[in-house]
mmCIF file of C-alpha atoms in Angstrom:
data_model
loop_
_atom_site.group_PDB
_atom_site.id
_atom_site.type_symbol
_atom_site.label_atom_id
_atom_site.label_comp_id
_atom_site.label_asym_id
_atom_site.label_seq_id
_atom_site.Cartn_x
_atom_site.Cartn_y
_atom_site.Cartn_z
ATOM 1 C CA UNK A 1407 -3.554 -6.492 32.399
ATOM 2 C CA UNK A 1408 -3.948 -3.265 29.768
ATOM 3 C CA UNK A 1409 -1.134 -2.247 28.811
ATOM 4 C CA UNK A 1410 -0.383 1.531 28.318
ATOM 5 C CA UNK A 1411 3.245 1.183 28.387
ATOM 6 C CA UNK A 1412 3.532 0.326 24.388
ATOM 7 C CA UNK A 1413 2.448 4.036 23.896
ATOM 8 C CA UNK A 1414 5.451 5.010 21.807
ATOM 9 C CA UNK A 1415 6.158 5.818 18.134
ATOM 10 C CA UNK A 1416 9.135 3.944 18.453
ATOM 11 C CA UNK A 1417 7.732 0.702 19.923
ATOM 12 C CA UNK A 1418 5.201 0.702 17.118
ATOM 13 C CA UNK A 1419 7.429 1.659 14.534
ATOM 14 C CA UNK A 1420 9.987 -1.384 15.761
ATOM 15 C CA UNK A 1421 6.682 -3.666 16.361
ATOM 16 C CA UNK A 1422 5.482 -2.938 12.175
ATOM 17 C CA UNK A 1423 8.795 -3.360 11.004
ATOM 18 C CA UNK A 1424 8.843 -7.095 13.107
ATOM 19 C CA UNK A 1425 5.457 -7.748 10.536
ATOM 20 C CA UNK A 1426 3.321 -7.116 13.806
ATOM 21 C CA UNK A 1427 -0.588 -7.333 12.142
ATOM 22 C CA UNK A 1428 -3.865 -6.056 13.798
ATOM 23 C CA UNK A 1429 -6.939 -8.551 14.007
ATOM 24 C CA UNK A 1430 -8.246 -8.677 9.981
ATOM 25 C CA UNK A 1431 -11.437 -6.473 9.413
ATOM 26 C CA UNK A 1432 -14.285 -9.197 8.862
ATOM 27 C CA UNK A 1433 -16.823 -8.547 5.707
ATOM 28 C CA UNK A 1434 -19.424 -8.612 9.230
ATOM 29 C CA UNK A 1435 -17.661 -6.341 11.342
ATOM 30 C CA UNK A 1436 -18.082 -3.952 7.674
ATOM 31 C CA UNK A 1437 -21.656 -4.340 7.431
ATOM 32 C CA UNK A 1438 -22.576 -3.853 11.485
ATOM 33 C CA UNK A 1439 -20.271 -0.598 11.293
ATOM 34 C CA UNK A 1440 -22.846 0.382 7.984
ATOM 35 C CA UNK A 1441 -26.202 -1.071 9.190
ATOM 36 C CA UNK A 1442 -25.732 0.940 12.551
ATOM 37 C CA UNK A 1443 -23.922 4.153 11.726
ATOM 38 C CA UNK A 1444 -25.582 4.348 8.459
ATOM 39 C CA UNK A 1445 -22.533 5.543 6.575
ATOM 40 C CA UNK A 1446 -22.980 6.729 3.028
ATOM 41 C CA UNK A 1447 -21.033 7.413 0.349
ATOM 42 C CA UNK A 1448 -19.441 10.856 0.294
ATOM 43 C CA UNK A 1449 -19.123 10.713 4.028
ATOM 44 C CA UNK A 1450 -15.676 12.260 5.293
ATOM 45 C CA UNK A 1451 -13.925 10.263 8.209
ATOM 46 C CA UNK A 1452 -11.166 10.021 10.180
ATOM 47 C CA UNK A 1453 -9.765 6.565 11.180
ATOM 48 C CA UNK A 1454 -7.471 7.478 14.417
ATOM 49 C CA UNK A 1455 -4.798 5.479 15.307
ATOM 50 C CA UNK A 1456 -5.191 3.478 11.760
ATOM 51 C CA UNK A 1457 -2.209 1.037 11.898
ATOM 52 C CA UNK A 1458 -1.574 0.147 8.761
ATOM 53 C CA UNK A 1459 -4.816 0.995 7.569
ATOM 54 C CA UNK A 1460 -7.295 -2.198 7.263
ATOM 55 C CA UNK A 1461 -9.972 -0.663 8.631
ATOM 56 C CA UNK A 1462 -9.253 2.740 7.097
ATOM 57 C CA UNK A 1463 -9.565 0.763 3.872
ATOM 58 C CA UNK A 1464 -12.976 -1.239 4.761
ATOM 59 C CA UNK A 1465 -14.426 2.549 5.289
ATOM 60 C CA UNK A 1466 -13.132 3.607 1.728
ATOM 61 C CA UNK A 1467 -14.773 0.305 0.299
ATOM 62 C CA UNK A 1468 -18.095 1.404 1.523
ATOM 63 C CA UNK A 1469 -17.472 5.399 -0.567
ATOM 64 C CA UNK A 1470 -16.555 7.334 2.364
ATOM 65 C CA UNK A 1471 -13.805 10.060 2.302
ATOM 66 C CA UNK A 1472 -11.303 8.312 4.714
ATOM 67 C CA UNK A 1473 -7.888 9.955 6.261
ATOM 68 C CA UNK A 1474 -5.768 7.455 8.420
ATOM 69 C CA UNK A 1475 -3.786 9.329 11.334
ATOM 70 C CA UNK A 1476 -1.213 7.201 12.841
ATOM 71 C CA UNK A 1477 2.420 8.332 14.719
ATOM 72 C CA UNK A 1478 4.120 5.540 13.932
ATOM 73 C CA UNK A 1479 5.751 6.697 10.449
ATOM 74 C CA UNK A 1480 6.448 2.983 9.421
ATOM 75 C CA UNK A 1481 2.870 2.006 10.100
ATOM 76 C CA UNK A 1482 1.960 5.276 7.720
ATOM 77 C CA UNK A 1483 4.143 4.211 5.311
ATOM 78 C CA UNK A 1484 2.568 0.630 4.822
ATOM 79 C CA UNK A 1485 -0.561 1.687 4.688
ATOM 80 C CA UNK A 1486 -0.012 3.976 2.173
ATOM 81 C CA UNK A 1487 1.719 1.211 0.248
ATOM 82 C CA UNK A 1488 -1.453 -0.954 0.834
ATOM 83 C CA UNK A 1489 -3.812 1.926 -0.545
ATOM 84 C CA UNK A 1490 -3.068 2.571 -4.160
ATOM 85 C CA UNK A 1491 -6.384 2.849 -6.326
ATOM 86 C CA UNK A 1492 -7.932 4.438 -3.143
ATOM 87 C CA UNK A 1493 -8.338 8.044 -4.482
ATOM 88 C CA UNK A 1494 -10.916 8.647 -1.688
ATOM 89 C CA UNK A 1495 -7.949 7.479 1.119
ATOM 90 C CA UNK A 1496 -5.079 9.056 2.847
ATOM 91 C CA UNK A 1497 -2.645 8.623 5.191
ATOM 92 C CA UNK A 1498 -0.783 10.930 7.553
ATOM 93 C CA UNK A 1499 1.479 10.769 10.568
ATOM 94 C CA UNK A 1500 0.077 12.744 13.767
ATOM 95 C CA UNK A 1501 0.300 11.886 17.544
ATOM 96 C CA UNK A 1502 -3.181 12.213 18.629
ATOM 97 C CA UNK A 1503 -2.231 12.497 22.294
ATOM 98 C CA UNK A 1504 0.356 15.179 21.973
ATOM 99 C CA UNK A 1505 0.772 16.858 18.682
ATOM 100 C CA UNK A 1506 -1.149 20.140 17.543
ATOM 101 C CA UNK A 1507 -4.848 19.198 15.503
ATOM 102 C CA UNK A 1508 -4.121 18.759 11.721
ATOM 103 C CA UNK A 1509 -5.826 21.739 9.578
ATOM 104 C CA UNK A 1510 -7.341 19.241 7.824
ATOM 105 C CA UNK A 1511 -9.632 18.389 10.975
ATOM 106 C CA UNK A 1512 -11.122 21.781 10.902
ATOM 107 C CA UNK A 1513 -14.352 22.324 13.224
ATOM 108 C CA UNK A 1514 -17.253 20.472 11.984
ATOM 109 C CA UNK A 1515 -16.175 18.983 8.955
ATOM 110 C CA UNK A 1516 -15.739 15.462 9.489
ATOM 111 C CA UNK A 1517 -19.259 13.084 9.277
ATOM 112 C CA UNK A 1518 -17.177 9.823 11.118
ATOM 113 C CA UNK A 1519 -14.590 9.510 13.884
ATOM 114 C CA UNK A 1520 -13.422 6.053 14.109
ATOM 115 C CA UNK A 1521 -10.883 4.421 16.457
ATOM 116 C CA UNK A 1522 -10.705 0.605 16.231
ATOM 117 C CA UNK A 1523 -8.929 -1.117 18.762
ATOM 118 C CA UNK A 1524 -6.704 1.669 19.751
ATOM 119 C CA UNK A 1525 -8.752 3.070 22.739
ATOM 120 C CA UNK A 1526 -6.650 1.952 25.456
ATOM 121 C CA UNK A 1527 -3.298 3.466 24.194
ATOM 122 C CA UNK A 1528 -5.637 7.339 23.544
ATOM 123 C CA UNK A 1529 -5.804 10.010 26.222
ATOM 124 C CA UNK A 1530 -9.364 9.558 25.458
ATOM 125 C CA UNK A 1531 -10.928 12.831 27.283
ATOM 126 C CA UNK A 1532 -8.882 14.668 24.928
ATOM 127 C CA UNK A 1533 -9.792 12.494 21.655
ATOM 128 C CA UNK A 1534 -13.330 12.872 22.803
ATOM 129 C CA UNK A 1535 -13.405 16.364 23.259
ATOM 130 C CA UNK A 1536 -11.535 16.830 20.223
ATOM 131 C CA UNK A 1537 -13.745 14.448 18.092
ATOM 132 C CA UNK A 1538 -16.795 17.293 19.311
ATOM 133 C CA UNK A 1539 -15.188 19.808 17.602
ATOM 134 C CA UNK A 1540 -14.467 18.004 14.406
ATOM 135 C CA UNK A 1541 -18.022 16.134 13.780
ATOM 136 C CA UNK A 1542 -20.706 17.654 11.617
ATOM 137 C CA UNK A 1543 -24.325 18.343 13.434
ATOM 138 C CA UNK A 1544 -25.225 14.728 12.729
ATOM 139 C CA UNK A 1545 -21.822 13.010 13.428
ATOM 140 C CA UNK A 1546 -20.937 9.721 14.963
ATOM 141 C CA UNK A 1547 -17.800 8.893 16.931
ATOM 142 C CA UNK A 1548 -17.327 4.635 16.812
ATOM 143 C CA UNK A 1549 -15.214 3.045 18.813
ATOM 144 C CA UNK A 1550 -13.801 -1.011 18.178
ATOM 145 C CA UNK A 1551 -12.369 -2.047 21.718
ATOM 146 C CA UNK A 1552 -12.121 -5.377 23.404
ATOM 147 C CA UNK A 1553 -13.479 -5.314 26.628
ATOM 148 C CA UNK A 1554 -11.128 -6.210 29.372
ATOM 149 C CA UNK A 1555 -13.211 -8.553 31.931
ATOM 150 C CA UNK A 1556 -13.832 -10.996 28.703
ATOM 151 C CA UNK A 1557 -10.153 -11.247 27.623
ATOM 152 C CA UNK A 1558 -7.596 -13.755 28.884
ATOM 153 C CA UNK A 1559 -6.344 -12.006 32.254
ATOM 154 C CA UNK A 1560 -2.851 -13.532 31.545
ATOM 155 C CA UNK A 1561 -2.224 -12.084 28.175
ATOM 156 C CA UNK A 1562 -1.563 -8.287 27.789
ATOM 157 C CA UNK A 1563 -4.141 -6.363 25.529
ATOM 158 C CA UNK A 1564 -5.551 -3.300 24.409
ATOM 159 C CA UNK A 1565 -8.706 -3.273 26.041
ATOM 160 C CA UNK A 1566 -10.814 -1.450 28.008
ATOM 161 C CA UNK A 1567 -12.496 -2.268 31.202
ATOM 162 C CA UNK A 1568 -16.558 -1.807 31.097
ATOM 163 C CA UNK A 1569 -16.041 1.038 33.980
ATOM 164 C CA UNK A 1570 -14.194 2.683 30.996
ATOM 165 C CA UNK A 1571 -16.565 1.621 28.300
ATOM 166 C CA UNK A 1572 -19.431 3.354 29.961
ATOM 167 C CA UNK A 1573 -17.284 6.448 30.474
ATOM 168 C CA UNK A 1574 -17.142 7.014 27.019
ATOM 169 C CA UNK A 1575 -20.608 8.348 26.501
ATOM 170 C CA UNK A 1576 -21.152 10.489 29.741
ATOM 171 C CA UNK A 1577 -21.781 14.061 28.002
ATOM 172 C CA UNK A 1578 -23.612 12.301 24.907
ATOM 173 C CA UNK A 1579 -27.160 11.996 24.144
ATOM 174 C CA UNK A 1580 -27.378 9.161 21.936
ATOM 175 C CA UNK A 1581 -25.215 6.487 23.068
ATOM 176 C CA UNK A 1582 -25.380 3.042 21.516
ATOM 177 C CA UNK A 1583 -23.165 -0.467 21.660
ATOM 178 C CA UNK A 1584 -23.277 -3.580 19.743
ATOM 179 C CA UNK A 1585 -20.853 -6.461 20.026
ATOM 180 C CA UNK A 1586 -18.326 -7.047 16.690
ATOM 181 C CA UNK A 1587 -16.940 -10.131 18.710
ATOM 182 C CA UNK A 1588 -19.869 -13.319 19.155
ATOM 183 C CA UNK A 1589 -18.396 -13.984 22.632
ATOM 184 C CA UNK A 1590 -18.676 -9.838 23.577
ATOM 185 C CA UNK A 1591 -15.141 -9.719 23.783
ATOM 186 C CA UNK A 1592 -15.153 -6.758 21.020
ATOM 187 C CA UNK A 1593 -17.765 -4.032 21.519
ATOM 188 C CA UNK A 1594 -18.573 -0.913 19.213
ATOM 189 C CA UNK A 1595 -19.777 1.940 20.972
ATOM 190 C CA UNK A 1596 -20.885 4.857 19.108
ATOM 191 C CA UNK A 1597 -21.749 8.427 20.288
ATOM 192 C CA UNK A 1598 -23.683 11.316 18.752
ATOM 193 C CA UNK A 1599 -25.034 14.216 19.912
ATOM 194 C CA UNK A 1600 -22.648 15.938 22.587
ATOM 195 C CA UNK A 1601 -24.426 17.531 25.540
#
């Protein structure tokens, strides 16, 4: 079952403060997100729905300008914690489903949209249509989700189904997936190019 009823600040916030983790960024999953969005540094992107920011930190390692958006405020708060000697990494609090755009995502100024694992709890023809505005000429929306027909059926996740999957690039020119999981139970697709 995907679950979409965990889609509150204040589940989140209770879930962080329980010591819930995310699955741990793997030195490969770092080096398939660089080989295939060829990511430099100086890039500026924007990890949404960062948690407490693991993966918001594997994108700083590699130079890039990183901002975490997350709502929960506790999950904010850790990751900022987590981040110090990171002076090319921030954190904010912002609802991506229902709060106004930050000014700091102006039109066309962000090179990477990211959103790992998250995709399931995002009203995602808003985040898509949002990310549009906010990427350069040459930017790349990535998306980490597992993929719901290779999880255990009995266990609730975050998933999407591969109906869902292939929704995410209708509009997009170049669409592209690679698995970050062996088994294909955690895909990457990436977009670029919006129609």
């Amino acid at each position: 079952m995907i679950i979409n009823d965990f889609a509150t600040a204040e589940y989140w916030n209770r879930a962080y403060k329980e010591g819930r983790t995310d699955r741990s960024v793997t030195p490969l999953e770092t080096e398939l997100f660089q080989y295939f969005v060829k990511a430099e540094p100086g890039m500026v992107a924007v990890d949404i729905a960062c948690g407490t920011g693991d993966w918001s930190r594997a994108l700083a390692s590699l130079g890039l300008s990183v901002t975490g958006y997350d709502f929960s405020d506790v999950a904010v708060a850790e990751a900022t914690s987590l981040s110090s000697g990171h002076d090319n990494l921030r954190f904010a609090e912002w609802d991506v489903n229902s709060d106004a755009i930050p000014p700091y995502l102006a039109p066309r100024s962000v090179d990477i949209v990211t959103c790992r694992l998250t995709a399931a709890f995002l009203d995602r023809q808003r985040f898509l249509a949002d990310a549009v505005r906010w990427l350069t000429k040459d930017g790349v929306v990535h998306i980490v989700t597992p993929v719901h027909e290779r999880l255990d059926p009995t266990v609730k996740h975050r998933g999407l189904t591969e109906q869902q999957i292939g929704m995410l690039g209708e509009g997009w020119k170049h669409v592209s997936r690679y698995n970050v999981a062996e088994d294909g139970s955690i895909t990457a697709v990436l977009l670029q190019h919006h129609l």
